[in-house]
Amino acid sequence: MALRDIIIIPDARLRAVSAPVERIDDDTKRLMDDMLETMYDAPGIGLAAIQIAVPKRVVVLDVAREGEEPQPLALANPEIVWFSPEMRVYQEGCLSIPEYFEDVERPARVRARYLGRDGAVRELDADGLLATALQHEIDHLNGVLFIDHISRLKRERVWKKFVKAARREAEGGPHAHPHHDEREM
Ligand code: GNR
Ligand code: NI
């Protein structure tokens, strides 16, 4: 297993539409294992392959709380086959948009169909945080970020902040990460 680097906005690769996995082979299993290790290390409750610059339709999740038994999930080609009519609002974050959090409204419950790590077709009924995180991850496979679900004003504000941080990083200047310099917000 190996830790992989997580890419952040404005990296254009995060806008790619990821390609379906043709079969669950050893490479796919290694990808799933590396993604779980990278997600736990971050730490995060979900990760899509494109966040480690791999444009494949693979996501991992674990919404178990600290101290609870881990519940790792690895899904290939996940598709939501049912959305509840009820919605819920949750304050989301994203490892590719570090330290930014905003409310997003999504269907409260979903049913997903996917290929498991063993190649079997499975279905998953999700509610609560798992439903939110699963929709967030499937969005990544389509090049969609949670900031696409917030107001344009807020989205443009956070986007510009990360563009400036990337520019400072490229120029090698001090305070290159937005965490260390919020004066330009
Ligand atoms: O770690 C994460 N937490 C989170 C919180 C609320 C809604 C979605 C998420 S997913 C995020 C990890 C991530 O960026 N996955 O793509
Ligand atoms: Ni994310």
mmCIF file with all atom_site columns, C-alpha atoms and ligand atoms in Angstrom:
data_model
loop_
_atom_site.group_PDB
_atom_site.id
_atom_site.type_symbol
_atom_site.label_atom_id
_atom_site.label_alt_id
_atom_site.label_comp_id
_atom_site.label_asym_id
_atom_site.label_entity_id
_atom_site.label_seq_id
_atom_site.pdbx_PDB_ins_code
_atom_site.Cartn_x
_atom_site.Cartn_y
_atom_site.Cartn_z
_atom_site.occupancy
_atom_site.B_iso_or_equiv
_atom_site.pdbx_formal_charge
_atom_site.auth_seq_id
_atom_site.auth_comp_id
_atom_site.auth_asym_id
_atom_site.auth_atom_id
_atom_site.pdbx_PDB_model_num
ATOM   1   C  CA  . MET A 1 1   ? 0.000   0.000  0.000   1.00 0.00 ? 1   MET A CA  1
ATOM   2   C  CA  . ALA A 1 2   ? 1.145   3.527  -0.654  1.00 0.00 ? 2   ALA A CA  1
ATOM   3   C  CA  . LEU A 1 3   ? 0.133   7.057  0.187   1.00 0.00 ? 3   LEU A CA  1
ATOM   4   C  CA  . ARG A 1 4   ? -0.652  9.155  -2.876  1.00 0.00 ? 4   ARG A CA  1
ATOM   5   C  CA  . ASP A 1 5   ? -0.618  12.947 -3.217  1.00 0.00 ? 5   ASP A CA  1
ATOM   6   C  CA  . ILE A 1 6   ? -4.014  14.666 -3.211  1.00 0.00 ? 6   ILE A CA  1
ATOM   7   C  CA  . ILE A 1 7   ? -4.442  17.372 -5.865  1.00 0.00 ? 7   ILE A CA  1
ATOM   8   C  CA  . ILE A 1 8   ? -6.259  20.612 -5.012  1.00 0.00 ? 8   ILE A CA  1
ATOM   9   C  CA  . ILE A 1 9   ? -8.104  23.357 -6.920  1.00 0.00 ? 9   ILE A CA  1
ATOM   10  C  CA  . PRO A 1 10  ? -7.469  25.033 -9.338  1.00 0.00 ? 10  PRO A CA  1
ATOM   11  C  CA  . ASP A 1 11  ? -5.872  21.840 -10.759 1.00 0.00 ? 11  ASP A CA  1
ATOM   12  C  CA  . ALA A 1 12  ? -7.815  21.297 -14.017 1.00 0.00 ? 12  ALA A CA  1
ATOM   13  C  CA  . ARG A 1 13  ? -7.683  17.513 -13.626 1.00 0.00 ? 13  ARG A CA  1
ATOM   14  C  CA  . LEU A 1 14  ? -10.409 17.818 -10.959 1.00 0.00 ? 14  LEU A CA  1
ATOM   15  C  CA  . ARG A 1 15  ? -12.787 18.806 -13.816 1.00 0.00 ? 15  ARG A CA  1
ATOM   16  C  CA  . ALA A 1 16  ? -12.144 15.598 -15.799 1.00 0.00 ? 16  ALA A CA  1
ATOM   17  C  CA  . VAL A 1 17  ? -14.933 13.073 -16.321 1.00 0.00 ? 17  VAL A CA  1
ATOM   18  C  CA  . SER A 1 18  ? -13.446 9.778  -15.084 1.00 0.00 ? 18  SER A CA  1
ATOM   19  C  CA  . ALA A 1 19  ? -13.617 6.600  -17.179 1.00 0.00 ? 19  ALA A CA  1
ATOM   20  C  CA  . PRO A 1 20  ? -15.439 3.431  -16.075 1.00 0.00 ? 20  PRO A CA  1
ATOM   21  C  CA  . VAL A 1 21  ? -13.369 0.560  -14.708 1.00 0.00 ? 21  VAL A CA  1
ATOM   22  C  CA  . GLU A 1 22  ? -13.551 -2.327 -17.176 1.00 0.00 ? 22  GLU A CA  1
ATOM   23  C  CA  . ARG A 1 23  ? -12.833 -5.042 -14.606 1.00 0.00 ? 23  ARG A CA  1
ATOM   24  C  CA  . ILE A 1 24  ? -11.599 -5.298 -11.051 1.00 0.00 ? 24  ILE A CA  1
ATOM   25  C  CA  . ASP A 1 25  ? -8.037  -6.509 -11.578 1.00 0.00 ? 25  ASP A CA  1
ATOM   26  C  CA  . ASP A 1 26  ? -4.981  -6.336 -9.327  1.00 0.00 ? 26  ASP A CA  1
ATOM   27  C  CA  . ASP A 1 27  ? -4.296  -2.737 -10.437 1.00 0.00 ? 27  ASP A CA  1
ATOM   28  C  CA  . THR A 1 28  ? -7.836  -1.705 -9.468  1.00 0.00 ? 28  THR A CA  1
ATOM   29  C  CA  . LYS A 1 29  ? -7.504  -3.404 -6.062  1.00 0.00 ? 29  LYS A CA  1
ATOM   30  C  CA  . ARG A 1 30  ? -4.151  -1.713 -5.470  1.00 0.00 ? 30  ARG A CA  1
ATOM   31  C  CA  . LEU A 1 31  ? -5.735  1.630  -6.402  1.00 0.00 ? 31  LEU A CA  1
ATOM   32  C  CA  . MET A 1 32  ? -8.596  1.015  -3.932  1.00 0.00 ? 32  MET A CA  1
ATOM   33  C  CA  . ASP A 1 33  ? -6.143  0.075  -1.156  1.00 0.00 ? 33  ASP A CA  1
ATOM   34  C  CA  . ASP A 1 34  ? -3.921  3.108  -1.812  1.00 0.00 ? 34  ASP A CA  1
ATOM   35  C  CA  . MET A 1 35  ? -6.994  5.364  -1.816  1.00 0.00 ? 35  MET A CA  1
ATOM   36  C  CA  . LEU A 1 36  ? -8.200  4.012  1.541   1.00 0.00 ? 36  LEU A CA  1
ATOM   37  C  CA  . GLU A 1 37  ? -4.752  4.500  3.063   1.00 0.00 ? 37  GLU A CA  1
ATOM   38  C  CA  . THR A 1 38  ? -4.557  8.043  1.636   1.00 0.00 ? 38  THR A CA  1
ATOM   39  C  CA  . MET A 1 39  ? -8.096  8.848  2.866   1.00 0.00 ? 39  MET A CA  1
ATOM   40  C  CA  . TYR A 1 40  ? -7.401  7.624  6.432   1.00 0.00 ? 40  TYR A CA  1
ATOM   41  C  CA  . ASP A 1 41  ? -4.078  9.483  6.483   1.00 0.00 ? 41  ASP A CA  1
ATOM   42  C  CA  . ALA A 1 42  ? -5.601  12.804 5.349   1.00 0.00 ? 42  ALA A CA  1
ATOM   43  C  CA  . PRO A 1 43  ? -7.915  12.228 7.277   1.00 0.00 ? 43  PRO A CA  1
ATOM   44  C  CA  . GLY A 1 44  ? -11.164 12.209 5.305   1.00 0.00 ? 44  GLY A CA  1
ATOM   45  C  CA  . ILE A 1 45  ? -14.417 10.250 5.084   1.00 0.00 ? 45  ILE A CA  1
ATOM   46  C  CA  . GLY A 1 46  ? -14.254 9.750  1.318   1.00 0.00 ? 46  GLY A CA  1
ATOM   47  C  CA  . LEU A 1 47  ? -11.926 9.985  -1.654  1.00 0.00 ? 47  LEU A CA  1
ATOM   48  C  CA  . ALA A 1 48  ? -12.419 9.780  -5.423  1.00 0.00 ? 48  ALA A CA  1
ATOM   49  C  CA  . ALA A 1 49  ? -9.596  8.465  -7.657  1.00 0.00 ? 49  ALA A CA  1
ATOM   50  C  CA  . ILE A 1 50  ? -9.368  11.762 -9.571  1.00 0.00 ? 50  ILE A CA  1
ATOM   51  C  CA  . GLN A 1 51  ? -8.282  13.408 -6.294  1.00 0.00 ? 51  GLN A CA  1
ATOM   52  C  CA  . ILE A 1 52  ? -5.046  11.406 -6.612  1.00 0.00 ? 52  ILE A CA  1
ATOM   53  C  CA  . ALA A 1 53  ? -4.961  12.262 -10.341 1.00 0.00 ? 53  ALA A CA  1
ATOM   54  C  CA  . VAL A 1 54  ? -6.287  8.870  -11.502 1.00 0.00 ? 54  VAL A CA  1
ATOM   55  C  CA  . PRO A 1 55  ? -9.258  9.465  -13.864 1.00 0.00 ? 55  PRO A CA  1
ATOM   56  C  CA  . LYS A 1 56  ? -11.054 6.182  -13.081 1.00 0.00 ? 56  LYS A CA  1
ATOM   57  C  CA  . ARG A 1 57  ? -14.539 5.725  -11.621 1.00 0.00 ? 57  ARG A CA  1
ATOM   58  C  CA  . VAL A 1 58  ? -13.396 4.468  -8.223  1.00 0.00 ? 58  VAL A CA  1
ATOM   59  C  CA  . VAL A 1 59  ? -14.317 5.914  -4.817  1.00 0.00 ? 59  VAL A CA  1
ATOM   60  C  CA  . VAL A 1 60  ? -13.636 4.918  -1.218  1.00 0.00 ? 60  VAL A CA  1
ATOM   61  C  CA  . LEU A 1 61  ? -15.581 5.898  1.900   1.00 0.00 ? 61  LEU A CA  1
ATOM   62  C  CA  . ASP A 1 62  ? -15.613 5.343  5.647   1.00 0.00 ? 62  ASP A CA  1
ATOM   63  C  CA  . VAL A 1 63  ? -18.046 7.386  7.726   1.00 0.00 ? 63  VAL A CA  1
ATOM   64  C  CA  . ALA A 1 64  ? -17.427 5.499  11.005  1.00 0.00 ? 64  ALA A CA  1
ATOM   65  C  CA  . ARG A 1 65  ? -16.584 7.881  13.828  1.00 0.00 ? 65  ARG A CA  1
ATOM   66  C  CA  . GLU A 1 66  ? -13.340 7.806  15.773  1.00 0.00 ? 66  GLU A CA  1
ATOM   67  C  CA  . GLY A 1 67  ? -13.398 4.951  18.278  1.00 0.00 ? 67  GLY A CA  1
ATOM   68  C  CA  . GLU A 1 68  ? -15.984 3.016  16.222  1.00 0.00 ? 68  GLU A CA  1
ATOM   69  C  CA  . GLU A 1 69  ? -15.207 -0.070 14.167  1.00 0.00 ? 69  GLU A CA  1
ATOM   70  C  CA  . PRO A 1 70  ? -13.870 1.090  10.751  1.00 0.00 ? 70  PRO A CA  1
ATOM   71  C  CA  . GLN A 1 71  ? -16.312 0.571  7.837   1.00 0.00 ? 71  GLN A CA  1
ATOM   72  C  CA  . PRO A 1 72  ? -14.173 0.829  4.695   1.00 0.00 ? 72  PRO A CA  1
ATOM   73  C  CA  . LEU A 1 73  ? -16.080 0.859  1.412   1.00 0.00 ? 73  LEU A CA  1
ATOM   74  C  CA  . ALA A 1 74  ? -14.460 0.641  -2.040  1.00 0.00 ? 74  ALA A CA  1
ATOM   75  C  CA  . LEU A 1 75  ? -16.777 1.178  -5.018  1.00 0.00 ? 75  LEU A CA  1
ATOM   76  C  CA  . ALA A 1 76  ? -16.092 0.953  -8.747  1.00 0.00 ? 76  ALA A CA  1
ATOM   77  C  CA  . ASN A 1 77  ? -18.463 2.509  -11.294 1.00 0.00 ? 77  ASN A CA  1
ATOM   78  C  CA  . PRO A 1 78  ? -20.933 3.692  -8.629  1.00 0.00 ? 78  PRO A CA  1
ATOM   79  C  CA  . GLU A 1 79  ? -24.276 4.958  -9.935  1.00 0.00 ? 79  GLU A CA  1
ATOM   80  C  CA  . ILE A 1 80  ? -27.140 6.366  -7.960  1.00 0.00 ? 80  ILE A CA  1
ATOM   81  C  CA  . VAL A 1 81  ? -30.281 4.466  -8.940  1.00 0.00 ? 81  VAL A CA  1
ATOM   82  C  CA  . TRP A 1 82  ? -32.672 6.189  -6.510  1.00 0.00 ? 82  TRP A CA  1
ATOM   83  C  CA  . PHE A 1 83  ? -32.769 9.580  -4.765  1.00 0.00 ? 83  PHE A CA  1
ATOM   84  C  CA  . SER A 1 84  ? -35.166 10.325 -1.902  1.00 0.00 ? 84  SER A CA  1
ATOM   85  C  CA  . PRO A 1 85  ? -37.503 13.269 -2.464  1.00 0.00 ? 85  PRO A CA  1
ATOM   86  C  CA  . GLU A 1 86  ? -36.549 14.590 0.982   1.00 0.00 ? 86  GLU A CA  1
ATOM   87  C  CA  . MET A 1 87  ? -33.459 16.776 1.055   1.00 0.00 ? 87  MET A CA  1
ATOM   88  C  CA  . ARG A 1 88  ? -30.977 17.550 3.796   1.00 0.00 ? 88  ARG A CA  1
ATOM   89  C  CA  . VAL A 1 89  ? -28.373 20.252 4.339   1.00 0.00 ? 89  VAL A CA  1
ATOM   90  C  CA  . TYR A 1 90  ? -24.908 19.338 5.536   1.00 0.00 ? 90  TYR A CA  1
ATOM   91  C  CA  . GLN A 1 91  ? -21.766 21.418 5.920   1.00 0.00 ? 91  GLN A CA  1
ATOM   92  C  CA  . GLU A 1 92  ? -19.366 19.849 3.420   1.00 0.00 ? 92  GLU A CA  1
ATOM   93  C  CA  . GLY A 1 93  ? -15.641 19.987 3.002   1.00 0.00 ? 93  GLY A CA  1
ATOM   94  C  CA  . CYS A 1 94  ? -13.296 18.513 0.393   1.00 0.00 ? 94  CYS A CA  1
ATOM   95  C  CA  . LEU A 1 95  ? -9.694  17.341 0.599   1.00 0.00 ? 95  LEU A CA  1
ATOM   96  C  CA  . SER A 1 96  ? -9.166  19.074 -2.772  1.00 0.00 ? 96  SER A CA  1
ATOM   97  C  CA  . ILE A 1 97  ? -10.406 22.410 -1.317  1.00 0.00 ? 97  ILE A CA  1
ATOM   98  C  CA  . PRO A 1 98  ? -8.577  22.354 2.029   1.00 0.00 ? 98  PRO A CA  1
ATOM   99  C  CA  . GLU A 1 99  ? -10.052 24.171 5.021   1.00 0.00 ? 99  GLU A CA  1
ATOM   100 C  CA  . TYR A 1 100 ? -13.164 25.473 3.249   1.00 0.00 ? 100 TYR A CA  1
ATOM   101 C  CA  . PHE A 1 101 ? -16.607 24.383 4.477   1.00 0.00 ? 101 PHE A CA  1
ATOM   102 C  CA  . GLU A 1 102 ? -20.066 25.356 3.293   1.00 0.00 ? 102 GLU A CA  1
ATOM   103 C  CA  . ASP A 1 103 ? -23.644 24.096 3.511   1.00 0.00 ? 103 ASP A CA  1
ATOM   104 C  CA  . VAL A 1 104 ? -24.869 21.957 0.601   1.00 0.00 ? 104 VAL A CA  1
ATOM   105 C  CA  . GLU A 1 105 ? -28.404 20.640 0.099   1.00 0.00 ? 105 GLU A CA  1
ATOM   106 C  CA  . ARG A 1 106 ? -28.743 17.168 -1.412  1.00 0.00 ? 106 ARG A CA  1
ATOM   107 C  CA  . PRO A 1 107 ? -31.227 14.263 -1.361  1.00 0.00 ? 107 PRO A CA  1
ATOM   108 C  CA  . ALA A 1 108 ? -31.258 12.836 2.180   1.00 0.00 ? 108 ALA A CA  1
ATOM   109 C  CA  . ARG A 1 109 ? -31.151 9.180  1.089   1.00 0.00 ? 109 ARG A CA  1
ATOM   110 C  CA  . VAL A 1 110 ? -29.879 7.392  -2.008  1.00 0.00 ? 110 VAL A CA  1
ATOM   111 C  CA  . ARG A 1 111 ? -29.503 3.863  -3.367  1.00 0.00 ? 111 ARG A CA  1
ATOM   112 C  CA  . ALA A 1 112 ? -26.290 3.197  -5.305  1.00 0.00 ? 112 ALA A CA  1
ATOM   113 C  CA  . ARG A 1 113 ? -25.270 0.308  -7.567  1.00 0.00 ? 113 ARG A CA  1
ATOM   114 C  CA  . TYR A 1 114 ? -21.554 -0.439 -7.965  1.00 0.00 ? 114 TYR A CA  1
ATOM   115 C  CA  . LEU A 1 115 ? -18.894 -3.118 -8.401  1.00 0.00 ? 115 LEU A CA  1
ATOM   116 C  CA  . GLY A 1 116 ? -17.298 -4.218 -5.144  1.00 0.00 ? 116 GLY A CA  1
ATOM   117 C  CA  . ARG A 1 117 ? -13.620 -4.995 -4.588  1.00 0.00 ? 117 ARG A CA  1
ATOM   118 C  CA  . ASP A 1 118 ? -14.456 -8.650 -5.456  1.00 0.00 ? 118 ASP A CA  1
ATOM   119 C  CA  . GLY A 1 119 ? -16.038 -7.645 -8.779  1.00 0.00 ? 119 GLY A CA  1
ATOM   120 C  CA  . ALA A 1 120 ? -19.610 -8.433 -7.665  1.00 0.00 ? 120 ALA A CA  1
ATOM   121 C  CA  . VAL A 1 121 ? -22.475 -6.064 -8.518  1.00 0.00 ? 121 VAL A CA  1
ATOM   122 C  CA  . ARG A 1 122 ? -23.809 -4.645 -5.256  1.00 0.00 ? 122 ARG A CA  1
ATOM   123 C  CA  . GLU A 1 123 ? -26.356 -2.133 -4.017  1.00 0.00 ? 123 GLU A CA  1
ATOM   124 C  CA  . LEU A 1 124 ? -26.035 0.185  -1.056  1.00 0.00 ? 124 LEU A CA  1
ATOM   125 C  CA  . ASP A 1 125 ? -28.800 2.092  0.717   1.00 0.00 ? 125 ASP A CA  1
ATOM   126 C  CA  . ALA A 1 126 ? -27.330 5.193  2.279   1.00 0.00 ? 126 ALA A CA  1
ATOM   127 C  CA  . ASP A 1 127 ? -28.684 7.872  4.589   1.00 0.00 ? 127 ASP A CA  1
ATOM   128 C  CA  . GLY A 1 128 ? -27.158 10.539 6.806   1.00 0.00 ? 128 GLY A CA  1
ATOM   129 C  CA  . LEU A 1 129 ? -23.474 11.322 6.304   1.00 0.00 ? 129 LEU A CA  1
ATOM   130 C  CA  . LEU A 1 130 ? -22.949 8.301  4.028   1.00 0.00 ? 130 LEU A CA  1
ATOM   131 C  CA  . ALA A 1 131 ? -25.642 9.554  1.607   1.00 0.00 ? 131 ALA A CA  1
ATOM   132 C  CA  . THR A 1 132 ? -24.034 13.001 1.546   1.00 0.00 ? 132 THR A CA  1
ATOM   133 C  CA  . ALA A 1 133 ? -20.484 11.695 1.110   1.00 0.00 ? 133 ALA A CA  1
ATOM   134 C  CA  . LEU A 1 134 ? -21.490 9.186  -1.584  1.00 0.00 ? 134 LEU A CA  1
ATOM   135 C  CA  . GLN A 1 135 ? -23.101 11.945 -3.678  1.00 0.00 ? 135 GLN A CA  1
ATOM   136 C  CA  . HIS A 1 136 ? -20.036 14.171 -3.101  1.00 0.00 ? 136 HIS A CA  1
ATOM   137 C  CA  . GLU A 1 137 ? -17.731 11.362 -4.347  1.00 0.00 ? 137 GLU A CA  1
ATOM   138 C  CA  . ILE A 1 138 ? -19.834 10.487 -7.407  1.00 0.00 ? 138 ILE A CA  1
ATOM   139 C  CA  . ASP A 1 139 ? -19.838 14.200 -8.290  1.00 0.00 ? 139 ASP A CA  1
ATOM   140 C  CA  . HIS A 1 140 ? -16.005 14.045 -8.383  1.00 0.00 ? 140 HIS A CA  1
ATOM   141 C  CA  . LEU A 1 141 ? -16.193 11.262 -11.011 1.00 0.00 ? 141 LEU A CA  1
ATOM   142 C  CA  . ASN A 1 142 ? -18.116 13.714 -13.206 1.00 0.00 ? 142 ASN A CA  1
ATOM   143 C  CA  . GLY A 1 143 ? -15.752 16.641 -12.589 1.00 0.00 ? 143 GLY A CA  1
ATOM   144 C  CA  . VAL A 1 144 ? -18.202 18.283 -10.175 1.00 0.00 ? 144 VAL A CA  1
ATOM   145 C  CA  . LEU A 1 145 ? -17.073 19.838 -6.862  1.00 0.00 ? 145 LEU A CA  1
ATOM   146 C  CA  . PHE A 1 146 ? -19.208 20.702 -3.838  1.00 0.00 ? 146 PHE A CA  1
ATOM   147 C  CA  . ILE A 1 147 ? -18.585 24.395 -4.497  1.00 0.00 ? 147 ILE A CA  1
ATOM   148 C  CA  . ASP A 1 148 ? -20.620 23.952 -7.703  1.00 0.00 ? 148 ASP A CA  1
ATOM   149 C  CA  . HIS A 1 149 ? -23.651 23.534 -5.413  1.00 0.00 ? 149 HIS A CA  1
ATOM   150 C  CA  . ILE A 1 150 ? -23.161 26.818 -3.481  1.00 0.00 ? 150 ILE A CA  1
ATOM   151 C  CA  . SER A 1 151 ? -23.782 30.426 -4.513  1.00 0.00 ? 151 SER A CA  1
ATOM   152 C  CA  . ARG A 1 152 ? -21.758 31.852 -7.376  1.00 0.00 ? 152 ARG A CA  1
ATOM   153 C  CA  . LEU A 1 153 ? -20.442 34.613 -5.115  1.00 0.00 ? 153 LEU A CA  1
ATOM   154 C  CA  . LYS A 1 154 ? -19.078 32.143 -2.554  1.00 0.00 ? 154 LYS A CA  1
ATOM   155 C  CA  . ARG A 1 155 ? -17.715 29.827 -5.268  1.00 0.00 ? 155 ARG A CA  1
ATOM   156 C  CA  . GLU A 1 156 ? -15.856 32.609 -7.070  1.00 0.00 ? 156 GLU A CA  1
ATOM   157 C  CA  . ARG A 1 157 ? -14.460 33.906 -3.782  1.00 0.00 ? 157 ARG A CA  1
ATOM   158 C  CA  . VAL A 1 158 ? -12.964 30.539 -2.764  1.00 0.00 ? 158 VAL A CA  1
ATOM   159 C  CA  . TRP A 1 159 ? -11.809 29.755 -6.323  1.00 0.00 ? 159 TRP A CA  1
ATOM   160 C  CA  . LYS A 1 160 ? -9.904  33.047 -6.596  1.00 0.00 ? 160 LYS A CA  1
ATOM   161 C  CA  . LYS A 1 161 ? -8.288  32.487 -3.203  1.00 0.00 ? 161 LYS A CA  1
ATOM   162 C  CA  . PHE A 1 162 ? -6.890  29.136 -4.394  1.00 0.00 ? 162 PHE A CA  1
ATOM   163 C  CA  . VAL A 1 163 ? -5.830  30.594 -7.775  1.00 0.00 ? 163 VAL A CA  1
ATOM   164 C  CA  . LYS A 1 164 ? -3.819  33.235 -5.912  1.00 0.00 ? 164 LYS A CA  1
ATOM   165 C  CA  . ALA A 1 165 ? -2.308  30.619 -3.603  1.00 0.00 ? 165 ALA A CA  1
ATOM   166 C  CA  . ALA A 1 166 ? -1.293  28.485 -6.601  1.00 0.00 ? 166 ALA A CA  1
ATOM   167 C  CA  . ARG A 1 167 ? 0.290   31.536 -8.235  1.00 0.00 ? 167 ARG A CA  1
ATOM   168 C  CA  . ARG A 1 168 ? 2.270   32.316 -5.079  1.00 0.00 ? 168 ARG A CA  1
ATOM   169 C  CA  . GLU A 1 169 ? 3.295   28.650 -4.902  1.00 0.00 ? 169 GLU A CA  1
ATOM   170 C  CA  . ALA A 1 170 ? 4.533   28.759 -8.517  1.00 0.00 ? 170 ALA A CA  1
ATOM   171 C  CA  . GLU A 1 171 ? 6.478   31.937 -7.793  1.00 0.00 ? 171 GLU A CA  1
ATOM   172 C  CA  . GLY A 1 172 ? 7.976   30.264 -4.733  1.00 0.00 ? 172 GLY A CA  1
ATOM   173 C  CA  . GLY A 1 173 ? 7.076   33.177 -2.514  1.00 0.00 ? 173 GLY A CA  1
ATOM   174 C  CA  . PRO A 1 174 ? 6.407   33.071 1.233   1.00 0.00 ? 174 PRO A CA  1
ATOM   175 C  CA  . HIS A 1 175 ? 2.992   32.231 2.681   1.00 0.00 ? 175 HIS A CA  1
ATOM   176 C  CA  . ALA A 1 176 ? 2.227   30.187 -0.402  1.00 0.00 ? 176 ALA A CA  1
ATOM   177 C  CA  . HIS A 1 177 ? -0.647  28.229 1.133   1.00 0.00 ? 177 HIS A CA  1
ATOM   178 C  CA  . PRO A 1 178 ? -4.011  29.949 1.789   1.00 0.00 ? 178 PRO A CA  1
ATOM   179 C  CA  . HIS A 1 179 ? -3.991  28.571 5.346   1.00 0.00 ? 179 HIS A CA  1
ATOM   180 C  CA  . HIS A 1 180 ? -1.005  30.752 6.095   1.00 0.00 ? 180 HIS A CA  1
ATOM   181 C  CA  . ASP A 1 181 ? -2.260  33.975 4.518   1.00 0.00 ? 181 ASP A CA  1
ATOM   182 C  CA  . GLU A 1 182 ? -5.889  34.944 4.445   1.00 0.00 ? 182 GLU A CA  1
ATOM   183 C  CA  . ARG A 1 183 ? -5.288  38.653 3.911   1.00 0.00 ? 183 ARG A CA  1
ATOM   184 C  CA  . GLU A 1 184 ? -6.126  38.481 0.212   1.00 0.00 ? 184 GLU A CA  1
ATOM   185 C  CA  . MET A 1 185 ? -9.584  36.975 0.781   1.00 0.00 ? 185 MET A CA  1
HETATM 186 O  O1  . GNR B 2 .   ? -13.475 14.230 4.251   1.00 0.00 ? 1   GNR B O1  1
HETATM 187 C  C1  . GNR B 2 .   ? -14.474 14.684 3.707   1.00 0.00 ? 1   GNR B C1  1
HETATM 188 N  N1  . GNR B 2 .   ? -15.495 15.129 4.470   1.00 0.00 ? 1   GNR B N1  1
HETATM 189 C  C2  . GNR B 2 .   ? -16.734 15.466 3.951   1.00 0.00 ? 1   GNR B C2  1
HETATM 190 C  C3  . GNR B 2 .   ? -17.611 16.150 4.781   1.00 0.00 ? 1   GNR B C3  1
HETATM 191 C  C4  . GNR B 2 .   ? -18.858 16.477 4.330   1.00 0.00 ? 1   GNR B C4  1
HETATM 192 C  C5  . GNR B 2 .   ? -19.262 16.127 3.065   1.00 0.00 ? 1   GNR B C5  1
HETATM 193 C  C6  . GNR B 2 .   ? -18.395 15.459 2.223   1.00 0.00 ? 1   GNR B C6  1
HETATM 194 C  C7  . GNR B 2 .   ? -17.145 15.118 2.673   1.00 0.00 ? 1   GNR B C7  1
HETATM 195 S  S1  . GNR B 2 .   ? -16.069 14.245 1.627   1.00 0.00 ? 1   GNR B S1  1
HETATM 196 C  C8  . GNR B 2 .   ? -14.531 14.793 2.235   1.00 0.00 ? 1   GNR B C8  1
HETATM 197 C  C9  . GNR B 2 .   ? -13.395 14.067 1.543   1.00 0.00 ? 1   GNR B C9  1
HETATM 198 C  C10 . GNR B 2 .   ? -13.397 14.405 0.071   1.00 0.00 ? 1   GNR B C10 1
HETATM 199 O  O2  . GNR B 2 .   ? -12.998 15.442 -0.373  1.00 0.00 ? 1   GNR B O2  1
HETATM 200 N  N2  . GNR B 2 .   ? -13.922 13.526 -0.717  1.00 0.00 ? 1   GNR B N2  1
HETATM 201 O  O3  . GNR B 2 .   ? -14.009 13.775 -2.030  1.00 0.00 ? 1   GNR B O3  1
HETATM 202 NI NI  . NI  B 3 .   ? -14.118 15.941 -2.220  1.00 0.00 ? 2   NI  B NI  1
#
